[in-house]
PDB file of C-alpha atoms in Angstrom:
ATOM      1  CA  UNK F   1       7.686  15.222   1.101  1.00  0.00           C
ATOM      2  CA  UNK F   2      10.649  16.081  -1.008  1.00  0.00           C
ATOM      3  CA  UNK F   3      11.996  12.790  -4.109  1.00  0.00           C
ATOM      4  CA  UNK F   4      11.044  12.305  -7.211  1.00  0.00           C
ATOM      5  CA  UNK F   5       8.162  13.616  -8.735  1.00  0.00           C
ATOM      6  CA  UNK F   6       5.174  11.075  -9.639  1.00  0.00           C
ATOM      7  CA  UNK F   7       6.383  10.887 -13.246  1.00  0.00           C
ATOM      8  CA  UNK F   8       9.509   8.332 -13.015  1.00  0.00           C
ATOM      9  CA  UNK F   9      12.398   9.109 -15.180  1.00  0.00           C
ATOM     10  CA  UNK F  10      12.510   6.864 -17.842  1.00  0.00           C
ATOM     11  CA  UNK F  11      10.757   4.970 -20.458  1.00  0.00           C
ATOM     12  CA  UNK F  12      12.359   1.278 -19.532  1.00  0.00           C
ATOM     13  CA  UNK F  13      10.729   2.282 -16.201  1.00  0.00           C
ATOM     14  CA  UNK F  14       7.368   3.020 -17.483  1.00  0.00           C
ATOM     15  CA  UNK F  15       7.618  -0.021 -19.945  1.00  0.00           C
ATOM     16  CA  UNK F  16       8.098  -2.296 -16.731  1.00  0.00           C
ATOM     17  CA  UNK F  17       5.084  -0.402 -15.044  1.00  0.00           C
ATOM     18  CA  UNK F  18       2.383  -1.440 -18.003  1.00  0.00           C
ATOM     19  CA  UNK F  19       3.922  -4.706 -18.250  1.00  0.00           C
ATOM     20  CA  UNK F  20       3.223  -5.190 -14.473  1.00  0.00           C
ATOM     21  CA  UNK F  21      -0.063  -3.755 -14.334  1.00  0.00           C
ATOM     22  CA  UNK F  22      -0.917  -5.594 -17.522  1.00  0.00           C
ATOM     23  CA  UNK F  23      -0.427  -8.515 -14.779  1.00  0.00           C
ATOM     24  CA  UNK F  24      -2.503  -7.035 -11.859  1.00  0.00           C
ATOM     25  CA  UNK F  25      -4.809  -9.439 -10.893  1.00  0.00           C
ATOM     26  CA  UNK F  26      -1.973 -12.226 -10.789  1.00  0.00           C
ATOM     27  CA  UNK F  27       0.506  -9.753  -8.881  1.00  0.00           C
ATOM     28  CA  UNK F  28      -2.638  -8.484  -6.050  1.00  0.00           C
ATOM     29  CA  UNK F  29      -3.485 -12.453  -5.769  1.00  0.00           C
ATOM     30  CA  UNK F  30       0.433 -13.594  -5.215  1.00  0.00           C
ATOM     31  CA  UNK F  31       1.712 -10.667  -2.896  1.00  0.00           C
ATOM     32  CA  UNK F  32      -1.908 -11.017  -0.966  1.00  0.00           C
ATOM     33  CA  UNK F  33      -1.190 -15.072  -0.298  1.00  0.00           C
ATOM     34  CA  UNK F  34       2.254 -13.701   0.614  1.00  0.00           C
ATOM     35  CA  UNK F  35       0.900 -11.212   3.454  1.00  0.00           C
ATOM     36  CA  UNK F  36      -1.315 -13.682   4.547  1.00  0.00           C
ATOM     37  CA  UNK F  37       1.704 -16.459   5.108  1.00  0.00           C
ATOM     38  CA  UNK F  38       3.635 -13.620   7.018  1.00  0.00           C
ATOM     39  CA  UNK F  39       1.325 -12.049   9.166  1.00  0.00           C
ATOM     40  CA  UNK F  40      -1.692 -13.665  11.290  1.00  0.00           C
ATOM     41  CA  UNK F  41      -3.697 -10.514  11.487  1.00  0.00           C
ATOM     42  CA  UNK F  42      -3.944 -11.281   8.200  1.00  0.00           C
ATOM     43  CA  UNK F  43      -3.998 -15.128   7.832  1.00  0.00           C
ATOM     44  CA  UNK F  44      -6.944 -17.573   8.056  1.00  0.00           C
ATOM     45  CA  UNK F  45      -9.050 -16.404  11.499  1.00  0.00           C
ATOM     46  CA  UNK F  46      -7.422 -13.423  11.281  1.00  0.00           C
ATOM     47  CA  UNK F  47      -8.945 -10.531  11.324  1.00  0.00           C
ATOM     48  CA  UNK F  48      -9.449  -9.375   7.932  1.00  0.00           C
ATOM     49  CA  UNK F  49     -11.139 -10.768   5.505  1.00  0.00           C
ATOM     50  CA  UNK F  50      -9.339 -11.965   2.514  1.00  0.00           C
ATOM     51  CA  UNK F  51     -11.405 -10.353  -0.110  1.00  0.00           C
ATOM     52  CA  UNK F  52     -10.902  -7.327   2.109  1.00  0.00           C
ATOM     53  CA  UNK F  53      -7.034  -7.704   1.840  1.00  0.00           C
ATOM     54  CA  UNK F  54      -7.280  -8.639  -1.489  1.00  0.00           C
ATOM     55  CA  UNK F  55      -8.952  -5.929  -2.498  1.00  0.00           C
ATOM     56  CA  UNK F  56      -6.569  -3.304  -0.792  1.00  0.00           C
ATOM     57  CA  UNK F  57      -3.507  -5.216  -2.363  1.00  0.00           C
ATOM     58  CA  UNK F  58      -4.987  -4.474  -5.299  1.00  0.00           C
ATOM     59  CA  UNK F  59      -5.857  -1.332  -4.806  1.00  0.00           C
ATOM     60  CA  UNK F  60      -2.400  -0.176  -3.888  1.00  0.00           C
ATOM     61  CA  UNK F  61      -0.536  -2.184  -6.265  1.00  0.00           C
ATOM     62  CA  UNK F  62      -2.606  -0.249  -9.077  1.00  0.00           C
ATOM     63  CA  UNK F  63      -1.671   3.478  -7.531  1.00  0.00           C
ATOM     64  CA  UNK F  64       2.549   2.160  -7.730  1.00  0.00           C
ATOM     65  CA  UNK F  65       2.311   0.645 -11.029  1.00  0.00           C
ATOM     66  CA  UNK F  66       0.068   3.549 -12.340  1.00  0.00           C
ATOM     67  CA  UNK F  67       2.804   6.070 -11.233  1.00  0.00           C
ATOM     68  CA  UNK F  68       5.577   3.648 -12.375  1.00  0.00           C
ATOM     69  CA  UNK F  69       3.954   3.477 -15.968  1.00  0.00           C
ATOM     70  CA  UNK F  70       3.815   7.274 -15.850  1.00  0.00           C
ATOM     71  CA  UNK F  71      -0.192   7.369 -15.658  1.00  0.00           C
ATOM     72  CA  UNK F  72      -2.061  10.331 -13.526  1.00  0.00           C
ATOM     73  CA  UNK F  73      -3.081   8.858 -10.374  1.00  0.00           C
ATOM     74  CA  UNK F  74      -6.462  10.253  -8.742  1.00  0.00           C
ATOM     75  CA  UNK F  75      -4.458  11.348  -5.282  1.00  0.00           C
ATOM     76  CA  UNK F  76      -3.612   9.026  -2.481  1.00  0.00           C
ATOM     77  CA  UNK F  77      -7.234   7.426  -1.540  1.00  0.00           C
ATOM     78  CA  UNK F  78      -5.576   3.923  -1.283  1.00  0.00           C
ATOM     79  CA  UNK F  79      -3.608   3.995   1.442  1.00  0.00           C
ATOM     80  CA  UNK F  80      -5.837   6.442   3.250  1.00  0.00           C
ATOM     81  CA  UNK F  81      -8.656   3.994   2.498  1.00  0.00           C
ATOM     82  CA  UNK F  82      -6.447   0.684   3.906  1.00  0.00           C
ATOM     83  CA  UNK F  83      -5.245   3.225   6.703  1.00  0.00           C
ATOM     84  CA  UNK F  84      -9.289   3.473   8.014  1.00  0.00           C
ATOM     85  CA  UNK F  85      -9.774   0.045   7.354  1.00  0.00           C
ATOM     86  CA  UNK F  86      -7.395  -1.296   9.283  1.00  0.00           C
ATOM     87  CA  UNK F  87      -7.951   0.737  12.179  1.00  0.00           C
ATOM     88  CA  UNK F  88     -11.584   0.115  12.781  1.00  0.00           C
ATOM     89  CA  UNK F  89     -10.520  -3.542  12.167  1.00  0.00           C
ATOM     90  CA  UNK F  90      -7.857  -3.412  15.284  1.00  0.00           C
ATOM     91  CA  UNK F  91      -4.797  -4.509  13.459  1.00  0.00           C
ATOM     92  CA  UNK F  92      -1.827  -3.052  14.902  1.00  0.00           C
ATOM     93  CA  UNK F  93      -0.262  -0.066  12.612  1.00  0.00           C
ATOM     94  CA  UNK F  94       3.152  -2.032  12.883  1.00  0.00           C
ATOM     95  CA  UNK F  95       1.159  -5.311  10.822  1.00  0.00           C
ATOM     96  CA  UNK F  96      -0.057  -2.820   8.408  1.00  0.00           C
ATOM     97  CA  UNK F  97       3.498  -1.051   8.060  1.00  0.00           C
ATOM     98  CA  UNK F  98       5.149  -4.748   7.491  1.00  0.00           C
ATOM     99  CA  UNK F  99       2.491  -5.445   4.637  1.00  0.00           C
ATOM    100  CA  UNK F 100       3.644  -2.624   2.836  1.00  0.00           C
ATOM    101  CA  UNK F 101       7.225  -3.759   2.983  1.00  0.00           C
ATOM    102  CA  UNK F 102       6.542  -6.860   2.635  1.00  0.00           C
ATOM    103  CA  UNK F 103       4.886  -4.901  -1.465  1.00  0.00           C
ATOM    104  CA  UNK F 104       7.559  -3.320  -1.559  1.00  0.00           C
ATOM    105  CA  UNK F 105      10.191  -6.430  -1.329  1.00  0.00           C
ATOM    106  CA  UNK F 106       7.731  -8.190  -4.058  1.00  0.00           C
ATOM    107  CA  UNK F 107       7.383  -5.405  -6.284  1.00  0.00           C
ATOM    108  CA  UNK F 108      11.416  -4.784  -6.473  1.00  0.00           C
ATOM    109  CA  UNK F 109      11.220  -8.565  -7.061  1.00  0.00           C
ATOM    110  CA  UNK F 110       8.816  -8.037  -9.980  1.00  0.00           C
ATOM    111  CA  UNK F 111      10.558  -5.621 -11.575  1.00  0.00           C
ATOM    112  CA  UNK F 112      13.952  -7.230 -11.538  1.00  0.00           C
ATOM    113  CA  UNK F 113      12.121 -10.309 -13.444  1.00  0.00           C
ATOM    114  CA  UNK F 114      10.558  -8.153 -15.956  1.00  0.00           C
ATOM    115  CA  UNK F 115      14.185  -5.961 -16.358  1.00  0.00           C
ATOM    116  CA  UNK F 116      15.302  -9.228 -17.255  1.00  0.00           C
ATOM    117  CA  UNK F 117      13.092  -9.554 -20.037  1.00  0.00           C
ATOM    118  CA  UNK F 118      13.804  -6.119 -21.587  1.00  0.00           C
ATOM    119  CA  UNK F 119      16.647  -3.900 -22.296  1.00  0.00           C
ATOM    120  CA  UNK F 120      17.020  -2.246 -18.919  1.00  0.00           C
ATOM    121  CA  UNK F 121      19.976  -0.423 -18.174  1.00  0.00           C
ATOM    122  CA  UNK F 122      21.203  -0.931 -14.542  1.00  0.00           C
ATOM    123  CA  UNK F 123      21.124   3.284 -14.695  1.00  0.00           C
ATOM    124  CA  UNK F 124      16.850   2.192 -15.567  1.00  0.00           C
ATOM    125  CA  UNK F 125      16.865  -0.279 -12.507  1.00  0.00           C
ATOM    126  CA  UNK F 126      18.393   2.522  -9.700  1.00  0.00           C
ATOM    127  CA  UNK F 127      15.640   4.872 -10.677  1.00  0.00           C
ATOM    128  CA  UNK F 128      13.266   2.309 -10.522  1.00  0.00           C
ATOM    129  CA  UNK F 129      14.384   1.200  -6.993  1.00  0.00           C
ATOM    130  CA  UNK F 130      15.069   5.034  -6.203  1.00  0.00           C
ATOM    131  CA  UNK F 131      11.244   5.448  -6.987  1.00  0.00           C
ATOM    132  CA  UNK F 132       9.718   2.201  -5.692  1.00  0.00           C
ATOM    133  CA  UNK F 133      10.979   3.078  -2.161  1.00  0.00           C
ATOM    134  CA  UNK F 134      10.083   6.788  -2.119  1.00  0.00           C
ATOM    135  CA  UNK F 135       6.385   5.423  -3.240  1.00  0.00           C
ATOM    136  CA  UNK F 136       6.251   2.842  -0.563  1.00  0.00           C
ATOM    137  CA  UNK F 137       7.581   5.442   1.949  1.00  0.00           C
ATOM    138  CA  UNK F 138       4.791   7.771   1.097  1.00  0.00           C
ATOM    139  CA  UNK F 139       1.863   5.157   1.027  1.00  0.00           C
ATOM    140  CA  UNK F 140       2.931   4.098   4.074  1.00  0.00           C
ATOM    141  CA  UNK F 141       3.014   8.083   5.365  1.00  0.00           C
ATOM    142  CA  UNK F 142      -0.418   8.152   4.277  1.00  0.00           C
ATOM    143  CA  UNK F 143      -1.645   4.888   5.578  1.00  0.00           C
ATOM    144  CA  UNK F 144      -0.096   5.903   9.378  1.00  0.00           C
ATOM    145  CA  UNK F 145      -1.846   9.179   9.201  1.00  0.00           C
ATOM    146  CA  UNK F 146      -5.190   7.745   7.959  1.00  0.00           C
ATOM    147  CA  UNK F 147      -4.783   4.908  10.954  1.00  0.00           C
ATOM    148  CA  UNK F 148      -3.971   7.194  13.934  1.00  0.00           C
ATOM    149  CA  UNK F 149      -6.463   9.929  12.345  1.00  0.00           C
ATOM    150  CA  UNK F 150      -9.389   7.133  12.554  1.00  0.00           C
ATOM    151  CA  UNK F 151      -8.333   6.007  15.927  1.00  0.00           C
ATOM    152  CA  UNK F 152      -8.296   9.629  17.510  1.00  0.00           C
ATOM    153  CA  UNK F 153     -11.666   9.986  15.620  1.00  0.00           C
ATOM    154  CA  UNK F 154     -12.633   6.774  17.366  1.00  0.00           C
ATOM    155  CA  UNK F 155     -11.504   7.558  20.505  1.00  0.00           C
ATOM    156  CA  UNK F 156     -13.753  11.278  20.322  1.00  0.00           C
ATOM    157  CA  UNK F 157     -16.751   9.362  19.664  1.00  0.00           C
ATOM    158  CA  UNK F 158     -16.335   7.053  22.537  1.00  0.00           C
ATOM    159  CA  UNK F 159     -15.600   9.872  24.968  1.00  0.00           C
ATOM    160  CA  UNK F 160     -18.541  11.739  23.862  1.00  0.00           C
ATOM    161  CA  UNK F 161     -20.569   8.850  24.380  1.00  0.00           C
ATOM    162  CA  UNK F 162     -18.953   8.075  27.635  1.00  0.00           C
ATOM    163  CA  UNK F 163     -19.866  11.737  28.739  1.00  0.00           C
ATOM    164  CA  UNK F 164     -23.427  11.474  27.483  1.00  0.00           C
ATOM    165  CA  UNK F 165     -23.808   8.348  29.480  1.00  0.00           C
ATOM    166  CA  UNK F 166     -22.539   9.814  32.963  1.00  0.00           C
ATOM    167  CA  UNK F 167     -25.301  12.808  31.810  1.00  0.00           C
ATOM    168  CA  UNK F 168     -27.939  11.137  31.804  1.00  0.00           C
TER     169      UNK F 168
END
């Protein structure tokens, strides 16, 4: 995937990234209310647990603010991990695909507030919304291929069953 690299491009954008993960547990508890109000896979008798979704909010969130603040990140495990998750829990790829708008529209949100704060440049503010989307985009490349890699894996195991059964 071609955009910018990991590292963002300035320091008003990496300021806004440790002031935001600074905030974490707030941010993962607020955006995971807010994907719970939108979507019913996700809502009360849904099917995910909300400690489960809270803890993949939180999860993500600290990968994007991480690369936002300019810190190494340990690879893409997140998504990947929310991607399984997800899948062996039966919620529809398109849910999990709206969730990570649905970050992405809070984040941009977040960062406007703290921009407001600080001495951002609107030059600062384009990257940052340059690199918030290109983020999102890839999480979300790597949650789809994690999903639809689990369900084929899934769907092996079931035929191999199905064939042992009719063997026997």
């Amino acid at each position: 995937m071609t955009g910018p690299p990991p590292e963002l491009r300035g320091p008003a954008v990496a300021v806004i990234g440790e002031r935001l993960l600074s905030r974490i547990d707030d941010l993962a508890t607020e955006l995971s209310a807010l994907i719970r109000d939108t979507e019913p896979f996700y809502g009360a008798g849904g099917v995910v647990p909300a400690e489960d979704l809270h803890a993949s909010v939180r999860d993500n969130l600290a990968h994007i603010l991480s690369r936002f603040a300019g810190r190494q990140t340990p690879g893409l495990e997140p998504p990947r991990a929310t991607g399984r998750r997800r899948a062996e829990q039966g919620v529809p790829l398109a849910v999990i695909l709206h969730a990570y708008r649905i970050a992405g529209k809070f984040l941009w949100a977040a960062i406007l507030a703290e921009a407001k704060t600080s001495d951002s440049s609107p030059a600062a503010l384009l990257d940052a919304a340059s690199d918030l989307w290109f983020i999102i985009d890839e999480l979300s490349g790597e949650v789809t291929t994690s999903y639809r890699d689990t369900v084929d894996e899934r769907a092996r195991r079931e035929q191999q069953t199905r064939n042992a059964m009719l063997d026997v």
